Coordinates of C-alpha atoms in Angstrom, one line a residue:
M152 CA 11.2 111.8 36.1
T153 CA 14.6 109.9 35.2
T154 CA 17.1 112.1 33.4
T155 CA 18.9 110.5 30.3
R156 CA 21.6 112.0 28.6
E157 CA 23.2 111.1 25.3
P158 CA 26.8 109.4 25.8
T159 CA 29.6 111.6 24.6
P160 CA 31.0 110.8 21.4
P161 CA 34.4 109.9 21.4
E162 CA 35.7 113.2 19.5
R163 CA 34.2 115.7 22.6
T164 CA 36.0 113.4 25.5
P165 CA 38.0 116.0 27.3
S166 CA 41.5 115.2 27.6
R167 CA 41.6 116.9 31.3
P168 CA 38.9 116.0 34.0
L169 CA 36.1 118.4 34.1
T170 CA 35.4 121.0 37.0
I171 CA 32.1 121.1 38.6
A172 CA 30.8 123.6 36.5
Q173 CA 31.7 121.2 33.1
I174 CA 30.0 118.6 34.8
A175 CA 26.8 120.2 35.7
E176 CA 26.8 121.9 32.0
L177 CA 27.0 117.9 31.0
A178 CA 24.1 116.6 33.4
G179 CA 22.0 119.5 32.8
V180 CA 21.6 120.5 36.5
S181 CA 23.0 123.6 38.9
P182 CA 27.2 123.4 40.0
A183 CA 25.1 123.4 43.6
T184 CA 23.7 119.8 42.8
V185 CA 27.0 118.5 41.6
S186 CA 28.9 119.9 44.5
K187 CA 26.2 118.3 46.7
V188 CA 26.9 114.9 44.8
V189 CA 31.0 115.1 45.5
N190 CA 30.5 115.9 49.0
G191 CA 28.0 113.5 50.0
R192 CA 25.4 115.6 50.5
S193 CA 21.7 113.7 51.2
E194 CA 19.3 115.9 49.6
V195 CA 20.1 115.0 45.7
A196 CA 17.7 112.6 43.9
P197 CA 18.6 109.1 43.4
E198 CA 18.5 109.3 39.2
T199 CA 20.2 112.6 39.4
R200 CA 23.1 111.2 41.7
A201 CA 23.6 108.4 39.5
L202 CA 24.0 110.4 36.2
V203 CA 26.5 112.6 38.5
E204 CA 28.6 110.3 39.5
D205 CA 28.4 108.2 35.8
L206 CA 30.1 111.7 34.1
I207 CA 32.4 111.9 37.0
R208 CA 33.5 108.1 36.3
E209 CA 33.7 108.6 32.7
H210 CA 35.4 111.9 32.7
G211 CA 37.1 112.4 36.1
Y212 CA 36.4 115.3 38.3
R213 CA 39.2 118.1 38.6
R214 CA 39.2 119.9 42.3
Q215 CA 40.2 123.5 42.9
K216 CA 43.3 124.0 43.9
K217 CA 42.5 124.1 47.8
R218 CA 41.5 121.0 48.8
P219 CA 38.8 120.2 51.4
T220 CA 40.9 119.1 54.9
A221 CA 39.8 115.4 55.7
A222 CA 38.5 114.9 59.0
P223 CA 40.8 113.5 61.7
L224 CA 38.6 109.9 61.0
I225 CA 39.3 106.6 59.7
E226 CA 36.3 104.7 58.8
L227 CA 36.2 100.9 60.1
V228 CA 33.3 98.8 58.4
F229 CA 32.8 95.1 59.4
H230 CA 30.3 92.7 57.8
E231 CA 29.1 91.6 61.3
L232 CA 30.2 93.1 64.8
E233 CA 29.5 90.2 66.9
G234 CA 32.3 88.1 68.6
G235 CA 36.0 88.7 69.4
Y236 CA 37.3 88.8 65.9
A237 CA 36.2 92.3 65.5
M238 CA 37.2 93.4 68.4
E239 CA 40.8 92.2 68.0
V240 CA 40.5 94.4 64.7
I241 CA 39.0 97.6 66.3
K242 CA 42.0 97.1 68.7
G243 CA 44.7 97.0 66.0
V244 CA 43.1 100.1 64.3
E245 CA 42.8 102.3 67.2
Q246 CA 46.7 101.6 68.6
V247 CA 47.6 102.9 65.3
A248 CA 44.8 105.9 64.8
R249 CA 45.6 106.7 68.2
E250 CA 49.3 107.3 67.2
H251 CA 48.3 109.9 64.5
G252 CA 45.1 112.0 66.7
L253 CA 42.4 110.1 64.8
A254 CA 39.7 108.7 66.0
V255 CA 37.5 105.6 64.7
V256 CA 34.0 105.5 63.2
V257 CA 33.0 101.8 63.0
S258 CA 29.9 100.9 60.8
E259 CA 28.3 97.3 60.8
L260 CA 26.9 96.3 57.5
P261 CA 25.5 92.7 57.2
D262 CA 25.0 89.9 55.0
H263 CA 28.4 90.3 53.4
H264 CA 27.4 92.3 50.2
P265 CA 29.3 95.5 49.3
P266 CA 28.4 98.3 51.3
A267 CA 25.1 100.1 50.4
R268 CA 24.3 103.5 48.5
G269 CA 23.3 105.3 51.9
W270 CA 26.8 104.5 53.7
I271 CA 28.8 105.5 50.9
E272 CA 27.4 109.0 51.1
G273 CA 27.4 109.4 54.4
V274 CA 31.4 108.6 54.3
I275 CA 32.1 110.8 51.6
G276 CA 30.4 113.7 53.9
R277 CA 32.4 113.2 56.8
R278 CA 35.8 113.3 54.9
P279 CA 37.7 111.1 56.9
H280 CA 41.1 110.4 56.3
G281 CA 40.6 106.7 54.8
V282 CA 38.5 104.0 55.2
I283 CA 38.9 100.1 56.3
V284 CA 36.5 97.8 55.1
V285 CA 37.1 94.5 56.9
F286 CA 35.8 90.8 55.4
S287 CA 34.1 92.8 52.9
G288 CA 34.8 95.2 49.7
L289 CA 33.4 97.2 47.2
T290 CA 32.1 97.7 43.5
R291 CA 34.1 99.3 41.3
A292 CA 31.7 102.0 41.3
Q293 CA 32.1 102.7 45.1
H294 CA 35.9 102.5 45.0
E295 CA 35.6 105.0 41.9
Q296 CA 33.2 107.5 44.4
F297 CA 35.9 107.1 46.5
R298 CA 39.3 107.7 44.3
T299 CA 37.6 110.5 42.7
R300 CA 37.2 112.4 46.1
D301 CA 40.9 111.3 47.3
I302 CA 39.4 109.2 50.2
P303 CA 41.8 106.0 50.6
V304 CA 40.8 102.8 50.5
V305 CA 42.3 99.1 52.5
L306 CA 40.4 96.3 52.8
V307 CA 41.4 93.7 55.5
D308 CA 40.6 90.1 55.1
P309 CA 39.0 90.5 51.7
T310 CA 36.3 88.2 50.8
G311 CA 37.5 88.1 47.1
D312 CA 40.4 88.8 45.0
P313 CA 41.1 92.4 45.6
G314 CA 42.9 93.2 42.5
H315 CA 45.8 95.5 42.1
E316 CA 43.7 98.7 42.5
L317 CA 43.1 98.7 46.4
P318 CA 45.5 97.7 48.8
S319 CA 45.0 94.9 51.3
V320 CA 46.4 92.9 54.4
G321 CA 45.3 89.3 54.9
A322 CA 46.7 86.4 56.3
G323 CA 48.4 83.2 55.2
N324 CA 45.4 81.1 55.1
W325 CA 46.8 78.1 52.5
S326 CA 49.6 77.8 54.8
G327 CA 47.2 78.1 58.2
G328 CA 44.7 75.4 56.4
L329 CA 48.1 73.0 55.5
S330 CA 49.6 73.1 59.4
A331 CA 46.2 72.0 60.8
A332 CA 46.3 69.1 58.5
R333 CA 50.0 68.3 59.2
H334 CA 49.3 68.3 62.9
L335 CA 46.0 65.8 63.1
L336 CA 47.8 63.5 60.6
E337 CA 51.0 63.5 62.7
L338 CA 48.8 62.4 65.5
G339 CA 47.3 59.3 63.7
H340 CA 44.0 61.1 62.2
R341 CA 42.7 60.0 59.2
R342 CA 38.8 60.8 59.0
I343 CA 39.2 64.6 59.4
A344 CA 36.0 66.5 59.3
L345 CA 36.0 70.0 58.2
I346 CA 33.7 72.7 58.9
T347 CA 34.5 76.0 56.5
G348 CA 33.5 79.2 55.9
P349 CA 31.2 80.8 53.4
A350 CA 31.7 79.5 49.8
H351 CA 32.6 83.2 48.6
A352 CA 35.1 83.9 51.2
L353 CA 39.0 84.0 50.2
S354 CA 40.0 82.9 53.2
S355 CA 37.8 80.0 53.6
R356 CA 38.9 78.6 50.1
A357 CA 42.2 79.3 51.0
R358 CA 42.2 77.3 54.1
L359 CA 40.2 74.5 52.2
D360 CA 43.0 74.3 49.6
G361 CA 46.3 74.1 52.2
F362 CA 44.3 71.5 54.0
R363 CA 43.8 69.5 51.0
A364 CA 47.7 70.1 49.7
A365 CA 48.3 67.7 53.4
M366 CA 46.4 65.3 52.8
D367 CA 47.2 64.9 49.2
A368 CA 50.8 65.0 50.4
A369 CA 50.1 62.0 52.7
G370 CA 48.0 60.3 50.4
V371 CA 45.3 60.3 52.4
P372 CA 41.8 61.3 50.5
T373 CA 39.7 63.9 51.7
D374 CA 36.1 61.8 52.4
P375 CA 33.8 64.8 50.4
E376 CA 30.8 63.2 53.5
L377 CA 32.9 64.7 55.9
V378 CA 33.6 68.3 54.4
R379 CA 30.5 70.8 55.5
Q380 CA 30.3 74.6 54.3
G381 CA 29.6 76.7 57.1
D382 CA 29.4 80.2 57.9
F383 CA 31.5 81.1 60.4
S384 CA 29.1 80.9 63.3
A385 CA 29.4 78.8 66.9
E386 CA 25.4 78.0 65.9
D387 CA 26.8 77.0 62.5
G388 CA 29.5 74.7 63.6
L389 CA 27.1 73.0 66.8
A390 CA 24.8 72.1 63.9
H391 CA 27.4 70.8 61.5
A392 CA 28.9 69.0 64.1
R393 CA 26.0 67.3 65.7
S394 CA 25.6 66.0 61.7
L395 CA 28.9 64.8 61.7
L396 CA 29.2 62.9 64.7
A397 CA 25.9 61.6 63.9
L398 CA 27.4 59.4 61.1
P399 CA 27.9 55.6 61.0
R400 CA 31.4 56.1 60.7
P401 CA 32.2 60.0 62.6
P402 CA 35.3 61.8 62.2
T403 CA 38.2 61.4 65.0
A404 CA 38.9 65.0 64.6
V405 CA 37.4 68.6 63.2
F406 CA 39.1 71.1 61.6
A407 CA 36.7 74.1 62.1
F408 CA 37.5 77.0 60.0
N409 CA 37.3 79.7 62.9
D410 CA 37.1 79.2 66.6
A411 CA 33.9 80.6 66.8
Q412 CA 33.0 77.2 65.0
A413 CA 34.9 75.2 67.2
M414 CA 33.1 76.6 70.1
G415 CA 30.3 75.1 68.6
V416 CA 32.1 71.5 68.3
Y417 CA 32.5 71.6 71.8
Q418 CA 28.9 71.7 72.8
A419 CA 28.2 69.0 70.1
A420 CA 30.9 66.8 71.7
H421 CA 29.3 67.6 75.1
E422 CA 25.9 67.2 74.2
M423 CA 27.2 63.5 72.4
G424 CA 28.9 62.4 75.5
L425 CA 32.2 62.5 73.8
R426 CA 35.4 63.6 75.6
I427 CA 38.1 66.4 74.3
P428 CA 40.6 64.7 73.4
D429 CA 40.5 61.4 74.1
E430 CA 37.5 60.7 71.9
L431 CA 37.8 63.9 69.6
S432 CA 40.5 66.4 68.6
V433 CA 39.3 69.8 67.7
V434 CA 41.6 72.6 65.6
G435 CA 40.5 76.1 65.4
F436 CA 41.5 78.6 63.4
D437 CA 42.0 82.8 64.5
D438 CA 43.2 82.0 68.2
L439 CA 40.6 84.7 69.6
P440 CA 41.3 85.5 73.3
M441 CA 38.5 82.7 74.5
A442 CA 40.4 80.0 72.8
Q443 CA 42.6 79.6 75.6
W444 CA 39.7 79.5 78.6
L445 CA 38.1 76.6 76.6
I446 CA 38.1 73.6 78.5
P447 CA 40.5 71.8 77.0
A448 CA 42.2 75.0 75.5
L449 CA 41.6 75.0 72.0
T450 CA 44.2 74.3 69.4
T451 CA 44.1 76.2 66.9
V452 CA 45.7 78.4 64.3
R453 CA 46.5 81.9 64.9
Q454 CA 45.4 84.8 62.5
P455 CA 47.1 87.9 63.5
L456 CA 44.2 90.3 63.4
T457 CA 45.4 93.2 65.3
E458 CA 48.3 93.2 63.9
M459 CA 46.6 92.8 60.7
A460 CA 43.8 95.4 61.6
A461 CA 47.5 97.6 62.9
A462 CA 48.8 97.5 59.1
A463 CA 46.2 98.5 57.2
T464 CA 45.5 101.6 59.4
T465 CA 49.4 102.3 58.8
M466 CA 48.5 102.1 54.8
V467 CA 45.6 104.3 55.0
V468 CA 47.7 107.1 56.8
A469 CA 50.1 107.0 54.6
L470 CA 47.9 107.2 51.4
A471 CA 46.3 110.3 52.9
R472 CA 49.3 111.6 52.9
G473 CA 50.2 110.8 49.7
E474 CA 52.7 108.2 50.1
T475 CA 53.1 104.6 48.2
P476 CA 52.9 102.0 50.4
R477 CA 55.8 99.7 49.6
Q478 CA 53.8 96.9 49.7
N479 CA 49.6 97.2 47.9
R480 CA 49.3 93.6 48.8
L481 CA 50.8 92.3 52.7
E482 CA 50.0 88.6 53.7
L483 CA 50.8 88.3 57.8
T484 CA 52.1 84.7 58.6
T485 CA 49.8 82.3 60.6
G486 CA 51.1 80.1 62.8
L487 CA 49.5 76.8 64.5
V488 CA 49.0 76.7 68.5
V489 CA 49.1 73.4 70.0
R490 CA 46.8 73.4 73.1
G491 CA 44.8 70.7 75.0
S492 CA 42.1 69.9 72.1
T493 CA 43.9 67.5 70.3
A494 CA 45.4 64.6 71.2
A495 CA 47.1 61.2 69.4
L496 CA 44.5 59.1 67.9
A497 CA 43.8 56.4 70.1
A498 CA 44.7 52.8 69.1

């Protein structure tokens, strides 16, 4: 049976956050039940849990004087753990966590959606120092669940605008797209294909905007036929590159919005007997370790993933100590790394 309650009239809204006992009285449940919700315990009915969480969001929660001790953990959550991207982030988190005697718990939450309720409850139950969310986001309600329990959250490479409430660390995606386009334009390329990331990804939109800014400044139109929306996977890069290279007027260069997609472009070029860079120039984005081992070595935009993750971990540790970060939104610089996959357009 679903529990319901009448909204608290304005004149009854308390000016101070409520204690567990007061929340229990409003919800019509025992203080022990409210305590289980607050501490992320699983043995509470979903309807009751939702009711208690609503009351906490509405009124706030006043802790007892003795605050629970945070576990020496940092929660690191990805939308996908495959590939070099995740390894570079883990490396950065581990570096800083080790300095502070903290362990790292890694989770994978696929499909880019905000973390599910079960994950939130598990994190609350472990009471970590903080949470780092990579290439994903939190709903406002989930953020409130962490905030009311004094568990700091920092986003790395957020998919959407994190706003001012959640600290975040990103990279100069716009300038990265700009530098990739300028490099190819300087080599004489005009028919430049793009394999972008997902439409919901803020980083992909910024790279596309930067690329278009360089093209517009050079007076070169971006051909819509050469723009394909991808999902940051090698398989996706391969499929789109096959289609692009089969056009009656194929591109002379391809800018893939990450290194994995660029690998797919390499495979498509090999299948069609095209030599890189003599007949097709390729630029990636990320500069993962494997980029320098491709044949030829990949020209790419370096995104400082390890440094981004380290910065986010430093922010989490500071927040857990009650300190205020110097910056709530940190953007690290990207830079073009020129290798052997790009060359001047043949006459």
